[in-house]
Every structure is written in structure tokens, then in C-alpha cells.
Amino acid sequence: MRLFIDAMGGDLAPEAPVLGSVEALRNDPALEIILAGDLAQIEPFLADAADVRNRITLLSAPEVITNHESPVMGVRTKKESATVKGMLALRDGEADGFVSAGSTGAVLAGGMFRLGRIPGVERPAIAPLLPNGKGHFLLIDCGANVDCKPDYLVQFGVMGDAYMKGVVGIENPRVGLVNIGAEAEKGNALVKETYPKMEKAPYNFVGNVEARDITADQADVIVCDGFSGNLILKFMEGLAGTLMGIIKGEMMADTRGKIAGLIGKPAFRRVKKIMDYTEVGGAPLLGVNGAVVKAHGSSNAHAFACAITQVKKMIDGKVVDIIAKGIAEQTANAAE
């Protein structure tokens, strides 16, 4: 398996992508990696990687699409960027998967305009795995499509269902639709029109899910438009940080708290691990015609290695093929 890695994307590039790639190579002797970026900056971080160096191919990609420019224009004009070269390598069969911690917009635009969509897919979607206390659920979409049509949401369900089957290993994932109430007749025009279509879709639709129940293990796939999904994602991130800060502050407030904190330290470590995004790696870009994972912009080396593991699971789980099959079935159902 050969993966294409954007070595210049992310806050800690190129150190995190390069060292994360080395970690992934040491974990999987069958893996090969293409590291693309500014070679002069990449090579120093390979000084201690002699044991895996023969499985690394360096590719010059001197241009970088930043977060401060138009993603579409960047993909169109910066042909020497790792994002563009990676998507083309994936399209042409020169790589099996692509990972980047760079501009989310650039990864999305590159996936759509250079790699291409799976036939029948209306809009690709970004879908992170988030903790729910018993494991993880997939939130789709979390920002790629702020304005959606009902058919987009129905397809998000197809794509989320395929991912949870192929990567997480859930045999019959529960797919829920975010709404302000559990009843089918509640909600805005978008969700009211989407609900009956999802009932006919080729997956296990469990109905509406209210915001308070998203983390209560009511569904394995949570479907929403990108505007709502981005609000949910960022609120969860902020709330988690606030709660951890409050707990830490209270534990340090007096002697009893410090003693309790010392006794409970192992439990707090387990909670932190469950909530830690670095253990998941990143968010897949579903709906494009290849295995693509967008790693968190602040990913460290371990987080990047986990993102590489994630894209490997997408490939092994044949997620793209399952999505293509599901979209074809959903389209046939809609035509009846």
C-alpha cells in the first residue's frame, strides 16, 4: 500500500507529518509513503529514519495552499502543491490514499476538481469521528456544505453508513438526522423534506436525533447540513475544554480536591484519552473517488500517524466501493 502525504500542511509541518509518517512505517512493514513538500525542510527530520528510509519516496512540491487564500484558486493555480499532486496521484493510481493537515478548503476543492467525485455523489462531505461515551459516532457533514438539499443529506447517510461499516466495523450502523425534536413533523423545511427520503434509503435510519442526544449513543452516524455540523463540532470542542478546565481548577482549589485528584488521576487519564482527537487522527473526506483523510491542523506526530492508520482502514475496508454501491442503490430507489 502506497500513501501520499502532504508534508507541508498543518501548524507543525513538516516535523509532524514527517515524524508521523516514520511512526506509521515502523508500525506497518508493508506500507510505503510518498512525502511531498519542500525537500530541504523535510530531509532533516529523516536523519533518524534509516530503518524505514527505503520505503519513503521524496517528491518536490514547493508550493503551499494556505488558509488565507481561495481554496479553489489555490487548487487551480498552485499545480506544484502537495494537495494538487497528491489528488492527481490518487486519481491516476500512483497512490492508494492521501493525508493532509493543511487547508481544509484546499483538500475539499482538490478532492472535487482534481480527484473527482464518486459517480452519483452530489456533494462530498467531511465527517469526523467524535466520542459518545461508548465509542465514537460519525458527524456528517461538519462544514463542507453549509447549504444543503434533502438529497445531499440522504447521500451523507449512505456515505456515513459505508464508513462505519468499512472502518469502524459496525455491521448495521444506525443513521440519525439532527433535528429540534424527535417527531417526523418537526423541524425546518430541509429536515421535514429529508425525513421521508431517508426512510426509503438503503441504510438503518433511526429517525430524528435532538442535539442533547447526539452524544447519548442514539445513532452511529449523525447526519446534518455543514452549517449545523460545524456548530455542533466546535461547541463540543469548546465544551470539552471548558469542563476539563473547571474540573482541574476545582481539584486544585483545596487540599481535599488535591487528594481526590491524586486518587482519580488514572480515571482522568482514561477520560482524556477518550476525548483526545489525536487518537482518531482526522476526518475522512467522503464522496470523492479515493481514500482521503484531513488531519487536524494542530496534529502532532502521533496524531498524524493515527490519520495514516485511518486512511489505511478506509482502503482495506473498501469504503469508496461501498459508497459507490450505496449511492447507486439509493438512486435506483429514488427513481422508483
Short mmCIF file of N, CA and C in Angstrom, two decimals, residues 29-126:
data_model
loop_
_atom_site.label_atom_id
_atom_site.label_comp_id
_atom_site.label_asym_id
_atom_site.label_seq_id
_atom_site.Cartn_x
_atom_site.Cartn_y
_atom_site.Cartn_z
N PRO A 29 5.09 -2.79 8.26
CA PRO A 29 6.20 -3.06 7.33
C PRO A 29 5.79 -3.16 5.86
N ALA A 30 4.49 -3.26 5.59
CA ALA A 30 4.03 -3.35 4.20
C ALA A 30 3.70 -1.98 3.60
N LEU A 31 3.85 -0.93 4.39
CA LEU A 31 3.45 0.41 3.97
C LEU A 31 4.59 1.14 3.25
N GLU A 32 4.23 1.89 2.21
CA GLU A 32 5.15 2.80 1.53
C GLU A 32 4.54 4.19 1.54
N ILE A 33 5.41 5.20 1.60
CA ILE A 33 4.91 6.57 1.70
C ILE A 33 5.64 7.50 0.73
N ILE A 34 4.87 8.37 0.10
CA ILE A 34 5.39 9.47 -0.70
C ILE A 34 5.27 10.73 0.14
N LEU A 35 6.38 11.35 0.47
CA LEU A 35 6.38 12.59 1.22
C LEU A 35 6.60 13.74 0.25
N ALA A 36 5.62 14.64 0.16
CA ALA A 36 5.70 15.73 -0.80
C ALA A 36 5.78 17.07 -0.09
N GLY A 37 6.70 17.91 -0.57
CA GLY A 37 6.85 19.24 0.01
C GLY A 37 8.20 19.83 -0.32
N ASP A 38 8.67 20.73 0.53
CA ASP A 38 9.97 21.36 0.38
C ASP A 38 11.03 20.37 0.89
N LEU A 39 11.77 19.78 -0.02
CA LEU A 39 12.69 18.71 0.35
C LEU A 39 13.77 19.16 1.33
N ALA A 40 14.21 20.39 1.21
CA ALA A 40 15.24 20.90 2.12
C ALA A 40 14.73 20.95 3.55
N GLN A 41 13.43 21.18 3.74
CA GLN A 41 12.86 21.20 5.08
C GLN A 41 12.51 19.79 5.57
N ILE A 42 12.20 18.89 4.66
CA ILE A 42 11.78 17.54 5.03
C ILE A 42 12.96 16.68 5.48
N GLU A 43 14.04 16.72 4.73
CA GLU A 43 15.14 15.77 4.92
C GLU A 43 15.75 15.77 6.32
N PRO A 44 15.91 16.92 6.99
CA PRO A 44 16.49 16.86 8.35
C PRO A 44 15.71 15.99 9.33
N PHE A 45 14.40 15.89 9.14
CA PHE A 45 13.58 15.09 10.05
C PHE A 45 13.63 13.60 9.73
N LEU A 46 14.37 13.23 8.69
CA LEU A 46 14.54 11.82 8.34
C LEU A 46 15.92 11.29 8.77
N ALA A 47 16.64 12.12 9.52
CA ALA A 47 18.00 11.74 9.92
C ALA A 47 18.04 10.46 10.74
N ASP A 48 17.00 10.22 11.54
CA ASP A 48 16.97 9.02 12.39
C ASP A 48 16.02 7.95 11.86
N ALA A 49 15.74 8.00 10.57
CA ALA A 49 14.76 7.07 10.00
C ALA A 49 15.40 6.09 9.01
N ALA A 50 16.65 5.73 9.27
CA ALA A 50 17.35 4.84 8.34
C ALA A 50 16.65 3.49 8.19
N ASP A 51 15.97 3.04 9.26
CA ASP A 51 15.33 1.73 9.23
C ASP A 51 14.12 1.67 8.29
N VAL A 52 13.55 2.83 7.95
CA VAL A 52 12.38 2.84 7.05
C VAL A 52 12.61 3.69 5.81
N ARG A 53 13.82 4.23 5.70
CA ARG A 53 14.09 5.19 4.60
C ARG A 53 13.87 4.59 3.21
N ASN A 54 14.07 3.29 3.07
CA ASN A 54 13.90 2.66 1.75
C ASN A 54 12.44 2.58 1.32
N ARG A 55 11.51 2.86 2.25
CA ARG A 55 10.09 2.84 1.91
C ARG A 55 9.49 4.25 1.82
N ILE A 56 10.38 5.25 1.76
CA ILE A 56 9.95 6.64 1.63
C ILE A 56 10.44 7.19 0.30
N THR A 57 9.51 7.77 -0.46
CA THR A 57 9.85 8.47 -1.70
C THR A 57 9.62 9.96 -1.47
N LEU A 58 10.66 10.77 -1.73
CA LEU A 58 10.52 12.21 -1.59
C LEU A 58 10.13 12.83 -2.93
N LEU A 59 9.15 13.73 -2.87
CA LEU A 59 8.65 14.38 -4.08
C LEU A 59 8.61 15.88 -3.84
N SER A 60 9.27 16.62 -4.72
CA SER A 60 9.29 18.08 -4.58
C SER A 60 7.92 18.67 -4.86
N ALA A 61 7.42 19.45 -3.90
CA ALA A 61 6.15 20.17 -4.05
C ALA A 61 6.33 21.52 -3.36
N PRO A 62 7.00 22.46 -4.01
CA PRO A 62 7.41 23.71 -3.35
C PRO A 62 6.29 24.68 -3.01
N GLU A 63 5.13 24.54 -3.64
CA GLU A 63 4.04 25.47 -3.38
C GLU A 63 3.13 24.97 -2.27
N VAL A 64 2.57 25.90 -1.51
CA VAL A 64 1.67 25.56 -0.41
C VAL A 64 0.40 26.40 -0.53
N ILE A 65 -0.76 25.74 -0.46
CA ILE A 65 -2.04 26.45 -0.46
C ILE A 65 -2.38 26.75 1.00
N THR A 66 -2.38 28.03 1.37
CA THR A 66 -2.57 28.41 2.76
C THR A 66 -4.05 28.58 3.10
N ASN A 67 -4.31 28.76 4.39
CA ASN A 67 -5.68 29.01 4.85
C ASN A 67 -6.16 30.42 4.53
N HIS A 68 -5.25 31.26 4.05
CA HIS A 68 -5.59 32.67 3.82
C HIS A 68 -5.84 33.00 2.35
N GLU A 69 -6.00 31.98 1.52
CA GLU A 69 -6.29 32.21 0.11
C GLU A 69 -7.46 31.37 -0.33
N SER A 70 -8.02 31.72 -1.48
CA SER A 70 -9.16 30.98 -2.01
C SER A 70 -8.75 29.54 -2.30
N PRO A 71 -9.42 28.55 -1.68
CA PRO A 71 -9.05 27.16 -1.94
C PRO A 71 -9.17 26.78 -3.42
N VAL A 72 -10.24 27.23 -4.07
CA VAL A 72 -10.46 26.88 -5.47
C VAL A 72 -9.36 27.48 -6.34
N MET A 73 -9.03 28.74 -6.11
CA MET A 73 -7.96 29.38 -6.90
C MET A 73 -6.61 28.73 -6.60
N GLY A 74 -6.40 28.36 -5.34
CA GLY A 74 -5.15 27.70 -4.98
C GLY A 74 -4.98 26.38 -5.71
N VAL A 75 -6.05 25.59 -5.77
CA VAL A 75 -6.00 24.30 -6.46
C VAL A 75 -5.81 24.50 -7.96
N ARG A 76 -6.40 25.56 -8.50
CA ARG A 76 -6.28 25.82 -9.94
C ARG A 76 -4.91 26.33 -10.34
N THR A 77 -4.30 27.14 -9.49
CA THR A 77 -3.06 27.82 -9.88
C THR A 77 -1.79 27.19 -9.30
N LYS A 78 -1.88 26.59 -8.13
CA LYS A 78 -0.69 26.04 -7.49
C LYS A 78 -0.57 24.54 -7.80
N LYS A 79 -0.17 24.28 -9.04
CA LYS A 79 -0.08 22.90 -9.50
C LYS A 79 1.10 22.14 -8.90
N GLU A 80 2.03 22.89 -8.31
CA GLU A 80 3.19 22.27 -7.67
C GLU A 80 3.00 22.08 -6.17
N SER A 81 1.75 22.20 -5.71
CA SER A 81 1.47 21.97 -4.29
C SER A 81 1.26 20.49 -4.01
N ALA A 82 1.48 20.08 -2.77
CA ALA A 82 1.29 18.68 -2.39
C ALA A 82 -0.18 18.28 -2.52
N THR A 83 -1.09 19.21 -2.26
CA THR A 83 -2.52 18.90 -2.36
C THR A 83 -2.89 18.51 -3.77
N VAL A 84 -2.49 19.31 -4.74
CA VAL A 84 -2.82 19.02 -6.15
C VAL A 84 -2.10 17.76 -6.62
N LYS A 85 -0.80 17.67 -6.33
CA LYS A 85 -0.04 16.50 -6.77
C LYS A 85 -0.58 15.22 -6.12
N GLY A 86 -0.98 15.31 -4.87
CA GLY A 86 -1.50 14.13 -4.18
C GLY A 86 -2.81 13.65 -4.76
N MET A 87 -3.72 14.58 -5.03
CA MET A 87 -5.01 14.20 -5.60
C MET A 87 -4.84 13.60 -6.99
N LEU A 88 -3.92 14.14 -7.77
CA LEU A 88 -3.69 13.59 -9.11
C LEU A 88 -3.04 12.21 -9.03
N ALA A 89 -2.14 12.02 -8.06
CA ALA A 89 -1.51 10.71 -7.88
C ALA A 89 -2.55 9.67 -7.49
N LEU A 90 -3.49 10.08 -6.65
CA LEU A 90 -4.57 9.18 -6.23
C LEU A 90 -5.48 8.86 -7.42
N ARG A 91 -5.80 9.88 -8.19
CA ARG A 91 -6.66 9.70 -9.37
C ARG A 91 -6.02 8.76 -10.39
N ASP A 92 -4.70 8.90 -10.58
CA ASP A 92 -4.00 8.13 -11.61
C ASP A 92 -3.50 6.78 -11.13
N GLY A 93 -3.83 6.40 -9.89
CA GLY A 93 -3.42 5.10 -9.38
C GLY A 93 -1.99 5.01 -8.92
N GLU A 94 -1.32 6.16 -8.76
CA GLU A 94 0.07 6.17 -8.29
C GLU A 94 0.14 6.13 -6.77
N ALA A 95 -0.99 6.35 -6.11
CA ALA A 95 -1.08 6.27 -4.65
C ALA A 95 -2.44 5.68 -4.31
N ASP A 96 -2.51 5.05 -3.14
CA ASP A 96 -3.76 4.42 -2.70
C ASP A 96 -4.56 5.30 -1.76
N GLY A 97 -3.90 6.29 -1.14
CA GLY A 97 -4.59 7.17 -0.21
C GLY A 97 -3.83 8.46 -0.04
N PHE A 98 -4.50 9.48 0.53
CA PHE A 98 -3.92 10.81 0.69
C PHE A 98 -4.24 11.35 2.07
N VAL A 99 -3.23 11.96 2.73
CA VAL A 99 -3.43 12.55 4.05
C VAL A 99 -2.80 13.94 4.07
N SER A 100 -3.55 14.91 4.62
CA SER A 100 -3.03 16.27 4.76
C SER A 100 -3.60 16.92 6.00
N ALA A 101 -2.79 17.74 6.67
CA ALA A 101 -3.26 18.56 7.78
C ALA A 101 -3.35 20.02 7.36
N GLY A 102 -3.28 20.26 6.06
CA GLY A 102 -3.31 21.61 5.53
C GLY A 102 -4.71 22.18 5.42
N SER A 103 -4.87 23.16 4.55
CA SER A 103 -6.14 23.86 4.36
C SER A 103 -7.28 22.89 4.07
N THR A 104 -8.32 22.93 4.92
CA THR A 104 -9.49 22.07 4.70
C THR A 104 -10.15 22.39 3.38
N GLY A 105 -10.27 23.69 3.08
CA GLY A 105 -10.88 24.10 1.82
C GLY A 105 -10.11 23.60 0.62
N ALA A 106 -8.79 23.60 0.71
CA ALA A 106 -7.96 23.12 -0.40
C ALA A 106 -8.11 21.63 -0.59
N VAL A 107 -8.17 20.87 0.51
CA VAL A 107 -8.37 19.42 0.42
C VAL A 107 -9.73 19.12 -0.22
N LEU A 108 -10.75 19.86 0.18
CA LEU A 108 -12.09 19.67 -0.39
C LEU A 108 -12.10 20.03 -1.87
N ALA A 109 -11.52 21.18 -2.22
CA ALA A 109 -11.50 21.61 -3.62
C ALA A 109 -10.66 20.65 -4.47
N GLY A 110 -9.52 20.23 -3.92
CA GLY A 110 -8.68 19.28 -4.65
C GLY A 110 -9.38 17.96 -4.87
N GLY A 111 -10.13 17.52 -3.85
CA GLY A 111 -10.88 16.27 -3.99
C GLY A 111 -11.95 16.36 -5.06
N MET A 112 -12.61 17.49 -5.14
CA MET A 112 -13.70 17.66 -6.10
C MET A 112 -13.19 17.88 -7.52
N PHE A 113 -12.17 18.76 -7.67
CA PHE A 113 -11.76 19.20 -9.01
C PHE A 113 -10.55 18.48 -9.59
N ARG A 114 -9.77 17.82 -8.76
CA ARG A 114 -8.61 17.09 -9.27
C ARG A 114 -8.79 15.56 -9.15
N LEU A 115 -9.33 15.12 -8.05
CA LEU A 115 -9.58 13.69 -7.87
C LEU A 115 -10.91 13.29 -8.48
N GLY A 116 -11.95 14.07 -8.21
CA GLY A 116 -13.28 13.78 -8.75
C GLY A 116 -14.16 13.05 -7.76
N ARG A 117 -15.47 13.17 -7.97
CA ARG A 117 -16.45 12.55 -7.08
C ARG A 117 -16.78 11.13 -7.52
N ILE A 118 -17.25 10.34 -6.59
CA ILE A 118 -17.81 9.03 -6.91
C ILE A 118 -19.04 9.25 -7.78
N PRO A 119 -19.23 8.49 -8.85
CA PRO A 119 -20.40 8.69 -9.71
C PRO A 119 -21.70 8.69 -8.92
N GLY A 120 -22.50 9.73 -9.14
CA GLY A 120 -23.79 9.85 -8.47
C GLY A 120 -23.77 10.69 -7.21
N VAL A 121 -22.58 10.94 -6.65
CA VAL A 121 -22.48 11.75 -5.43
C VAL A 121 -22.70 13.21 -5.76
N GLU A 122 -23.63 13.86 -5.06
CA GLU A 122 -23.93 15.27 -5.29
C GLU A 122 -22.86 16.16 -4.67
N ARG A 123 -22.54 15.90 -3.41
CA ARG A 123 -21.55 16.72 -2.71
C ARG A 123 -20.72 15.85 -1.76
N PRO A 124 -19.40 15.94 -1.81
CA PRO A 124 -18.56 15.28 -0.81
C PRO A 124 -18.78 15.93 0.55
N ALA A 125 -18.45 15.23 1.62
CA ALA A 125 -18.65 15.75 2.96
C ALA A 125 -17.49 15.37 3.87
N ILE A 126 -17.20 16.23 4.84
CA ILE A 126 -16.17 15.96 5.83
C ILE A 126 -16.86 15.39 7.06
#
